[in-house]
Short mmCIF file of C-alpha atoms and ligand atoms in Angstrom, two decimals:
data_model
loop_
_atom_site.label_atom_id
_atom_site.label_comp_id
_atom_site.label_asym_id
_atom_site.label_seq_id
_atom_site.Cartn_x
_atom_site.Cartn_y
_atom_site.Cartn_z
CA UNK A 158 0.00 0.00 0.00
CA UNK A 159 1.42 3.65 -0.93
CA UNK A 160 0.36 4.89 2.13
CA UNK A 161 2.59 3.17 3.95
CA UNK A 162 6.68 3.56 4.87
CA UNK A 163 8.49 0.45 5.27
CA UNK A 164 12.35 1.42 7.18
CA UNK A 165 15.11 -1.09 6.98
CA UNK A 166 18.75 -0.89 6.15
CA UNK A 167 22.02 -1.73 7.39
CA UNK A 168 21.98 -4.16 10.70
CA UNK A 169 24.80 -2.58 12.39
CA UNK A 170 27.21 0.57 12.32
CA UNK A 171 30.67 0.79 13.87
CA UNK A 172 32.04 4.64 13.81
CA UNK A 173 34.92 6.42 14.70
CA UNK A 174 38.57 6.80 14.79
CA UNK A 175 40.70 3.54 14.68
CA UNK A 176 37.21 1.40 14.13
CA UNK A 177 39.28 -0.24 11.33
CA UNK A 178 40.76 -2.33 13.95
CA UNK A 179 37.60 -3.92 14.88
CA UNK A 180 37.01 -5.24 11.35
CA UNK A 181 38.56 -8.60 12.58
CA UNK A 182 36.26 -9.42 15.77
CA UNK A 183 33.23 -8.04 14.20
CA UNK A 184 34.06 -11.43 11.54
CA UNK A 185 33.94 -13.25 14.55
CA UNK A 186 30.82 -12.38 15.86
CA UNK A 187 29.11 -12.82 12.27
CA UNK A 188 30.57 -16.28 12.90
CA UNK A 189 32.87 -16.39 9.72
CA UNK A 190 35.76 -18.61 9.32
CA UNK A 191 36.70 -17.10 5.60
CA UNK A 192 36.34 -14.49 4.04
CA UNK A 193 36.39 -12.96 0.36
CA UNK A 194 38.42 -9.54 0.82
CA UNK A 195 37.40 -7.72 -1.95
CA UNK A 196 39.83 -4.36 -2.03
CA UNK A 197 40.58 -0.85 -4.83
CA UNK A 198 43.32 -1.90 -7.59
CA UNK A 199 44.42 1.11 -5.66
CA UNK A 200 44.88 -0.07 -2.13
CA UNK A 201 46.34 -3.16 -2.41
CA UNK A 202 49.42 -3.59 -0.62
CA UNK A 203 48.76 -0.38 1.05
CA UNK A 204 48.71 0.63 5.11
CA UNK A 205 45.22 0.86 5.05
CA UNK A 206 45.32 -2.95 3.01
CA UNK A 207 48.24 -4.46 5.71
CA UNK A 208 45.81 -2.67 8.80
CA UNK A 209 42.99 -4.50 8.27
CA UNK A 210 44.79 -7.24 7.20
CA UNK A 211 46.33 -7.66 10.45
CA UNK A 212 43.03 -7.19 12.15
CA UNK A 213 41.48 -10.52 10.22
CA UNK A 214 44.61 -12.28 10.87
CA UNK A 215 44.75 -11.80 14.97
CA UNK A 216 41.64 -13.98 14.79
CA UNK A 217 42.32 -16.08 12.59
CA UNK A 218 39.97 -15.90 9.76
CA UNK A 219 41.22 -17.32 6.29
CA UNK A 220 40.91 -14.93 4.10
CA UNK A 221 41.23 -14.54 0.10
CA UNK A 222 41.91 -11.25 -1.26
CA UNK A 223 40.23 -10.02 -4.80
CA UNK A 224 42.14 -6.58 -5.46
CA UNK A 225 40.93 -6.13 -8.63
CA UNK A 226 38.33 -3.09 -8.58
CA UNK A 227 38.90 -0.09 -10.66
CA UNK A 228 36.15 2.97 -10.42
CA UNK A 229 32.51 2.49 -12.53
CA UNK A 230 32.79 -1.40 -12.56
CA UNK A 231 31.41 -3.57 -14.99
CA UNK A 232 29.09 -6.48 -13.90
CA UNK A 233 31.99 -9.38 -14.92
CA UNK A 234 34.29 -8.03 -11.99
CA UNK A 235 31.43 -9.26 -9.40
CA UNK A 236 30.90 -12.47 -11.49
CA UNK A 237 34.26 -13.27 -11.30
CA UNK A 238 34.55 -12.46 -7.50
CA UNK A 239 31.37 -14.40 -6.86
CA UNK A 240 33.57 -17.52 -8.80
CA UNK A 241 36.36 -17.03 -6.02
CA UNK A 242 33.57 -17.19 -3.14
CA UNK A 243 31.87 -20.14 -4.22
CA UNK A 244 35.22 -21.96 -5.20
CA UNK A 245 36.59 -21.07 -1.48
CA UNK A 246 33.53 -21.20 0.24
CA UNK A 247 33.63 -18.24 1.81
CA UNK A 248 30.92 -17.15 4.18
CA UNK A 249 31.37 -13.55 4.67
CA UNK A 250 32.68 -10.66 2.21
CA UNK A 251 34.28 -8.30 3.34
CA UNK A 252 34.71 -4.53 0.57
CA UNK A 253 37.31 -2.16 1.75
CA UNK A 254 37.25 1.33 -1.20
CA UNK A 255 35.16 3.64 -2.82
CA UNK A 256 31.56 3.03 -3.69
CA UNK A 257 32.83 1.17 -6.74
CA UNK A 258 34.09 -1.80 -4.61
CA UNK A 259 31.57 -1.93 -2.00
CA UNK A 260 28.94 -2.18 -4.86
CA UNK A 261 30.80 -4.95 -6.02
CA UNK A 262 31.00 -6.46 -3.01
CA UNK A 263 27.45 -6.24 -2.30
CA UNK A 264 26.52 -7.83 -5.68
CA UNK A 265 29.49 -11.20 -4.66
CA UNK A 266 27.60 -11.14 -1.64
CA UNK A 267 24.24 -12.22 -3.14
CA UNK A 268 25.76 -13.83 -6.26
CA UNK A 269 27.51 -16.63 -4.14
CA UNK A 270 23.68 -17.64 -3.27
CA UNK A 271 22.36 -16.79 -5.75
CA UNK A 272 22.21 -18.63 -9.51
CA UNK A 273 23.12 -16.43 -12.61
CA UNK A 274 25.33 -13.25 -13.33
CA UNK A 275 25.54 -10.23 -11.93
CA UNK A 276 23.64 -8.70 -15.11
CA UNK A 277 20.87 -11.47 -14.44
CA UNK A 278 20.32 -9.06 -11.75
CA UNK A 279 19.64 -5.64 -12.66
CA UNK A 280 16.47 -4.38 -12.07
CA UNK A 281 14.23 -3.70 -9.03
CA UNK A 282 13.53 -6.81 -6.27
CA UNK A 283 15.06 -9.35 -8.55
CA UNK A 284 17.48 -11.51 -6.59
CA UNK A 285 15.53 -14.40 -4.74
CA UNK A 286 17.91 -15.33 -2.04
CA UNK A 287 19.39 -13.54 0.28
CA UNK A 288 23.38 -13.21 0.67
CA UNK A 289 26.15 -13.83 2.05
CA UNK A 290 27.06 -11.52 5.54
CA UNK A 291 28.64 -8.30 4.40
CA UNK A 292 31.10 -5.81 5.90
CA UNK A 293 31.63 -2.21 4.09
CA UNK A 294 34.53 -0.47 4.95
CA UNK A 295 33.70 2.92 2.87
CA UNK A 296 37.64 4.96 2.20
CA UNK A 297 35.81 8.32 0.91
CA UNK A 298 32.72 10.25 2.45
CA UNK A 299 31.05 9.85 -0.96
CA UNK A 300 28.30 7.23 -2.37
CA UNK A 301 27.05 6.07 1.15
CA UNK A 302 26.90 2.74 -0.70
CA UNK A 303 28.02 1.37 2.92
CA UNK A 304 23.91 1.65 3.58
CA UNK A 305 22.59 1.48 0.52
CA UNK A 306 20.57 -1.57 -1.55
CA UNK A 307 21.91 -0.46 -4.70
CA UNK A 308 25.01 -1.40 -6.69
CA UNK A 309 25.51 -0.08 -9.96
CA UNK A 310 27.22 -0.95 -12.94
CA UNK A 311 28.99 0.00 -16.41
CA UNK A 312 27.91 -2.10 -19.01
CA UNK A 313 31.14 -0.15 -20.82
CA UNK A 314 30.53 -1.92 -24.90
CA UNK A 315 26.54 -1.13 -24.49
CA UNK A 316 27.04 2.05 -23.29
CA UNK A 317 24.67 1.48 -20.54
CA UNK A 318 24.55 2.04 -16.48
CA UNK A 319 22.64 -0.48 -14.59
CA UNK A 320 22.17 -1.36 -10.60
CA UNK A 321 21.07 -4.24 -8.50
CA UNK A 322 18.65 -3.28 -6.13
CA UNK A 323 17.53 -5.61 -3.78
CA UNK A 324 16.70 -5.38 -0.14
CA UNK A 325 19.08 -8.44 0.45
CA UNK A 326 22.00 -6.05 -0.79
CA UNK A 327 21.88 -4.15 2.71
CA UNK A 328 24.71 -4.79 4.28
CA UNK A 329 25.36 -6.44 7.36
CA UNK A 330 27.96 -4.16 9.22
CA UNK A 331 29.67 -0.76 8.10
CA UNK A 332 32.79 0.06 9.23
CA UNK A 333 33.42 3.58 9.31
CA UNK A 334 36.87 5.09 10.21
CA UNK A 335 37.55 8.69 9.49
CA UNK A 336 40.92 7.88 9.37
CA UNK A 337 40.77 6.18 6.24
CA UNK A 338 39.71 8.70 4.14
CA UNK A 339 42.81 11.72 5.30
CA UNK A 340 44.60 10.57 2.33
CA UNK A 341 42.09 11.12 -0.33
CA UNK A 342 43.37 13.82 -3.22
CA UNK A 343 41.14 16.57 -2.86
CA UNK A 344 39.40 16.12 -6.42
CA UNK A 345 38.31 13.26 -5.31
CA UNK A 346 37.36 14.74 -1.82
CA UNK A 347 35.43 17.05 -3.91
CA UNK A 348 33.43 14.87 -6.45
CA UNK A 349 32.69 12.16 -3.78
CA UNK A 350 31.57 14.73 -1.07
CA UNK A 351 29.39 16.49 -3.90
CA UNK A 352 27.46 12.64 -4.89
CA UNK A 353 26.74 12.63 -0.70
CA UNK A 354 25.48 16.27 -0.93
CA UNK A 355 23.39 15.56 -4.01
CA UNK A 356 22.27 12.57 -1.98
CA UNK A 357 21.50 14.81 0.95
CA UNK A 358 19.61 17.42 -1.19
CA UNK A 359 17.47 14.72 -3.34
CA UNK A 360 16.59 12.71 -0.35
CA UNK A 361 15.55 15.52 1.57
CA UNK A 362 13.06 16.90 -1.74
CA UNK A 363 12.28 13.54 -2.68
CA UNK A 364 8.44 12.31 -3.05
CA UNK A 365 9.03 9.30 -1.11
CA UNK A 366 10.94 11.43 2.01
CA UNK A 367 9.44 10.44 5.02
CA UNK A 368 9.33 11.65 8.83
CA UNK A 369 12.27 9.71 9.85
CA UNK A 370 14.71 10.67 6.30
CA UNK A 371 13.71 13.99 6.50
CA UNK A 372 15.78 15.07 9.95
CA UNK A 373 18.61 12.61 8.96
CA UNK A 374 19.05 14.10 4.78
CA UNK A 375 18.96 17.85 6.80
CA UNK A 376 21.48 16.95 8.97
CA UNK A 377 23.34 15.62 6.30
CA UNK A 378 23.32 18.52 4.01
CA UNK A 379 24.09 21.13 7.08
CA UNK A 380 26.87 18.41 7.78
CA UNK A 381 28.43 18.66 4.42
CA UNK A 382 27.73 21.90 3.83
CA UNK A 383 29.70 23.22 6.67
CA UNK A 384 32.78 20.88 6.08
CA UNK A 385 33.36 19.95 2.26
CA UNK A 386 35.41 23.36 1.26
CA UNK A 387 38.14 22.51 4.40
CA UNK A 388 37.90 18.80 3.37
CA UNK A 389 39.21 20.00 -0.18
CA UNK A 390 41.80 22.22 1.08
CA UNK A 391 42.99 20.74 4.08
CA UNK A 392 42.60 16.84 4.06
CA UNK A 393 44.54 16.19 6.96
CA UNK A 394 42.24 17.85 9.49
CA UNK A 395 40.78 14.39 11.07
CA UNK A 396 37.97 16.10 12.35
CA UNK A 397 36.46 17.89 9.14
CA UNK A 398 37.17 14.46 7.92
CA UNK A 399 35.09 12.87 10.63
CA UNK A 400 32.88 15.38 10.33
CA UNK A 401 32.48 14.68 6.04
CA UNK A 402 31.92 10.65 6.91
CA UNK A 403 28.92 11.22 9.12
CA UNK A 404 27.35 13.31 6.28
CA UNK A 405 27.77 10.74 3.32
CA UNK A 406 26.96 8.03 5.80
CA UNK A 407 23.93 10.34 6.93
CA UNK A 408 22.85 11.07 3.60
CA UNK A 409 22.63 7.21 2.24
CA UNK A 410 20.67 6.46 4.99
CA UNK A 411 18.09 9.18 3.57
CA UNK A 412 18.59 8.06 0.34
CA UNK A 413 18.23 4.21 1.52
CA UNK A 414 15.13 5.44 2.64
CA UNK A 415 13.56 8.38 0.27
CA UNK A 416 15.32 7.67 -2.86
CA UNK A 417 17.06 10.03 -5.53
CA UNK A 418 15.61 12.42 -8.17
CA UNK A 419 16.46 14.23 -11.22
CA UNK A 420 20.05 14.85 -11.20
CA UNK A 421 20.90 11.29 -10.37
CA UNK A 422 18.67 10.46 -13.45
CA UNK A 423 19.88 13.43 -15.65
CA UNK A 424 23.34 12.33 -14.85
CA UNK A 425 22.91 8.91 -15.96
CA UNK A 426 23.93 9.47 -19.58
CA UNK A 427 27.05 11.19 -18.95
CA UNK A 428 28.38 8.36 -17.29
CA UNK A 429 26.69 5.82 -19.75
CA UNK A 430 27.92 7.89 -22.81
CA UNK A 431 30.87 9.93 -21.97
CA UNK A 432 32.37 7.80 -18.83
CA UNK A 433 31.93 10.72 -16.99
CA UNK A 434 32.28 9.68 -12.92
CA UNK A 435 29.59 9.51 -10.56
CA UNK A 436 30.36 12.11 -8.54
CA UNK A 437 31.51 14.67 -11.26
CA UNK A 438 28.31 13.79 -13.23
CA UNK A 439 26.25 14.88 -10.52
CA UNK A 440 27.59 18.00 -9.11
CA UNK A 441 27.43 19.84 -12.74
CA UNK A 442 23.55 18.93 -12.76
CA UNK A 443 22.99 19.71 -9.24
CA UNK A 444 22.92 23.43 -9.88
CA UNK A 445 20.05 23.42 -12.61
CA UNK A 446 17.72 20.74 -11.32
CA UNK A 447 17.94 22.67 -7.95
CA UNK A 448 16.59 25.86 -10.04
CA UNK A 449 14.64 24.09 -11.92
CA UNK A 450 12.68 22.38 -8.80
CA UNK A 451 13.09 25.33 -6.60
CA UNK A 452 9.08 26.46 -6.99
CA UNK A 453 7.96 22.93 -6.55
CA UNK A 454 8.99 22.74 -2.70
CA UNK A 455 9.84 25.95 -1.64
CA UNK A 456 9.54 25.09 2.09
CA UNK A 457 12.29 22.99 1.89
CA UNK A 458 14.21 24.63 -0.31
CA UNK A 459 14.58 27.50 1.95
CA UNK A 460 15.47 25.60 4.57
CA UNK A 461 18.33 24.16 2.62
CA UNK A 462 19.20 27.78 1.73
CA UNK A 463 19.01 28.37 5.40
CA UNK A 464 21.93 25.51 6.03
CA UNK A 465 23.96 26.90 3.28
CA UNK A 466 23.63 30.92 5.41
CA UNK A 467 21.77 32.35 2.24
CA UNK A 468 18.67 32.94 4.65
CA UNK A 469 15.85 35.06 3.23
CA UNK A 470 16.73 34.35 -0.76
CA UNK A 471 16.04 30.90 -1.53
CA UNK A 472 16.29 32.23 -5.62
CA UNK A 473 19.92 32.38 -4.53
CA UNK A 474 20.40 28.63 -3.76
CA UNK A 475 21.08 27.61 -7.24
CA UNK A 476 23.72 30.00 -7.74
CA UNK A 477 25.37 29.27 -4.40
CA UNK A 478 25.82 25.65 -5.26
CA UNK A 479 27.78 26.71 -8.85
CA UNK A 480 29.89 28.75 -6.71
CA UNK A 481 30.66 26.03 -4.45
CA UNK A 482 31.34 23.86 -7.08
CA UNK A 483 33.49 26.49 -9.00
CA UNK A 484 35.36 26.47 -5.51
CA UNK A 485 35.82 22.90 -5.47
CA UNK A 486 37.52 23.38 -9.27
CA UNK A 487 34.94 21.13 -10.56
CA UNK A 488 33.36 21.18 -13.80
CA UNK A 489 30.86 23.67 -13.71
CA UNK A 490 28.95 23.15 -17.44
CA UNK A 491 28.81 20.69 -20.03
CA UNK A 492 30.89 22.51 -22.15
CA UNK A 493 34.08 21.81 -19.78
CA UNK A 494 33.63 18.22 -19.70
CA UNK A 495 33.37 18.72 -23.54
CA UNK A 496 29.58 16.81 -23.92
CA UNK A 497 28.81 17.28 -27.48
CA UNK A 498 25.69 19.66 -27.46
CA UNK A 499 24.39 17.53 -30.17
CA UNK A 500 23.68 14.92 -27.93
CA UNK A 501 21.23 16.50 -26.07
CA UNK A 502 18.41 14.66 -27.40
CA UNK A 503 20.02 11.07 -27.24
CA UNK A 504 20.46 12.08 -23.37
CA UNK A 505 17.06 13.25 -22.70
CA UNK A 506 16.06 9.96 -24.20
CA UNK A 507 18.07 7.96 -21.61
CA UNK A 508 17.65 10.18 -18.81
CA UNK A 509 13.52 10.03 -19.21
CA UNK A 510 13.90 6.34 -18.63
CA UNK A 511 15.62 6.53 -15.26
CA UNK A 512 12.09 5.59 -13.34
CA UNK A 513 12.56 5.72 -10.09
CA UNK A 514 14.51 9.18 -9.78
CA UNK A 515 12.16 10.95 -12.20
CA UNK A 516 9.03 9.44 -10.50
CA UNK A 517 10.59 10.86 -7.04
CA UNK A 518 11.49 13.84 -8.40
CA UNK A 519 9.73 16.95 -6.80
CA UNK A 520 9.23 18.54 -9.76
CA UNK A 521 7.38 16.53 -12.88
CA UNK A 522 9.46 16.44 -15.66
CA UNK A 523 9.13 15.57 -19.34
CA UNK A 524 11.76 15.16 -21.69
CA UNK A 525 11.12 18.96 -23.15
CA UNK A 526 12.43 20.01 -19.28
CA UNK A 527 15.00 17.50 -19.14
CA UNK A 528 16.39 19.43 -22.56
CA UNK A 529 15.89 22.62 -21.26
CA UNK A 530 17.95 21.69 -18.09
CA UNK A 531 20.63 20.35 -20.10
CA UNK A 532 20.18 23.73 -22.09
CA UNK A 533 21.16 24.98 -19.41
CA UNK A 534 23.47 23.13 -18.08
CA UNK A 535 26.17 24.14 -20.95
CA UNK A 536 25.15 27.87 -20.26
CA UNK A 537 26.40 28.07 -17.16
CA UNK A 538 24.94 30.53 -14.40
FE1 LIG B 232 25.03 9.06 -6.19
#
């Protein structure tokens, strides 16, 4: 019944500096005796990689290691990391990275129970069993995929984005340590930390918000608000980084709960077409749909524009949000990340067919508005 809101979501949450080190026990008290340690291409062989390797090994766990996640995955890197799990017979997976991995990791989880491939599997509600135990050990303040039933992939030869979304894809425990994300470069501090703020701001104007997402996608958009600029130029202050973590986390729970809208959808093509990241895709939209929905929920609007100290001029928002992102040195238009204008059409046309987002949008759109915000979107503000 519509009527109705059904919460659920991750089982268990361990936060704070130096929680790494309790990766290992909280294996034991899932009961595992091997785990699939599915890691970034990037941190392998790192501190971060040796830390928590330590941590399984003090209680003795066997574990296998799958390093082999690079950013935007395609759906064969879980098939071939749900081959490992079933061939070791693992019983809990464990994703230490960016949202790229722990989507991956996710997906293992309920392909080692599951029949099929990971493509099988995209869609809404379509995996029948439920997974393996999982453990997300998130290394930027970005996707929030450490709460999320979602994990998306790049179906790179197609040209097409795709996610498994399944309420059996919740994790089981996230593991979040502020300390593992003071090394991030501060692009990628930006990008990430503007997905979580889209996040925040979508969730919070979403159709499907609800009593309970509502207070936790505020607090996550005053929490990122305040901290993303000193994130960006000072990375090794442990407490804006602290600070950042609790926002992403903050805002996948409201987006576990309320859902996305129209700049998640509207950026869909540029990552389908263009291999344009996640994160980049959706802060250059997040200006326009914001002015585009502004009228639509003005309430909330303003109070956004109320976290962001532009109090009183809620027409300002949109502008506010370029000149973060201008701060950041992100893209700010189409035109920088060199989209061909001529593609605007072809984009509408995939963008229209993102469902969920455009049905929770707050605004209705069509695909003559979803032009016009593109439009826009290589104008500039
Ligand atoms: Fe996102």
């Amino acid at each position: 019944m519509d009527n109705l809101i059904a919460i659920e979501g991750v089982k268990r949450t361990i936060f704070g500096r130096g929680a790494v080190n309790t990766i290992g026990e909280e294996c034991s008290l899932l009961k595992a005796k091997s785990a699939l340690f599915v890691i970034d291409k990037g941190l392998f062989n790192t501190k971060v990689f040796f830390k928590i390797k330590e941590s399984l090994d003090s209680t003795g766990i066997e574990t296998h290691i799958y390093p082999e996640i690079t950013p935007e995955p395609s759906p064969e890197l879980a098939d071939r990391g749900a081959e490992i799990a079933r061939q070791k017979g693992v019983d809990c997976i464990l994703a230490v990275g960016g949202g790229s991995t722990l989507d991956v990791g996710k997906a293992i989880g309920v392909l080692a129970t599951n029949t099929g491939k990971a493509e099988d599997y995209i869609g809404l509600d379509l995996v029948k069993n439920p997974g393996l135990p999982t453990i997300m050990v998130p290394t930027t303040a970005g996707t929030g995929s450490e709460v999320t039933f979602t994990a998306v992939f790049t179906m790179r030869e197609r040209k097409k984005k795709g996610g498994i979304n399944s309420r059996y894809l919740y994790p089981t425990v996230a593991v979040l340590d502020p300390e593992l994300t003071i090394g991030l470069p501060p692009d990628v501090t930006a990008y990430t930390g503007m997905d979580a703020l889209t996040h925040a701001i979508e969730s919070y104007t979403s159709l499907k918000a609800n009593f309970l997402s509502e207070i936790i996608s505020f607090k996550a958009i005053e929490l990122i608000v305040k901290n993303i600029i000193d994130a960006f130029r000072n990375g090794d202050d442990i407490h804006t980084r602290e600070e950042m973590l609790k926002g992403s986390y903050m805002a996948g729970l409201g987006l576990a709960m309320a859902g996305v809208g129209a700049v998640h959808a509207l950026a869909y093509p540029l990552g389908a077409f263009f291999d344009i990241p996640h994160g980049i895709a959706n802060s250059v939209m997040l200006p326009y749909v914001v002015r585009y929905n502004l009228k639509s929920s003005e309430e909330k609007f303003s109070k956004i524009a109320g976290a962001m100290g532009i109090n009183n001029s809620v027409e300002r928002l949109p502008e506010y949000i370029f000149n973060l992102i201008k701060e950041l040195r992100l893209p700010c238009t189409l035109n920088e990340l060199e989209v061909p204008r001529e593609d605007i059409d072809k984009m509408a046309e995939a963008a229209i067919l993102v469902e969920r987002p455009i049905k929770n949008n707050p605004r209705p759109v069509d695909i003559d508005s979803i032009k016009r915000i593109y439009e826009d979107a290589f104008e500039g503000m």
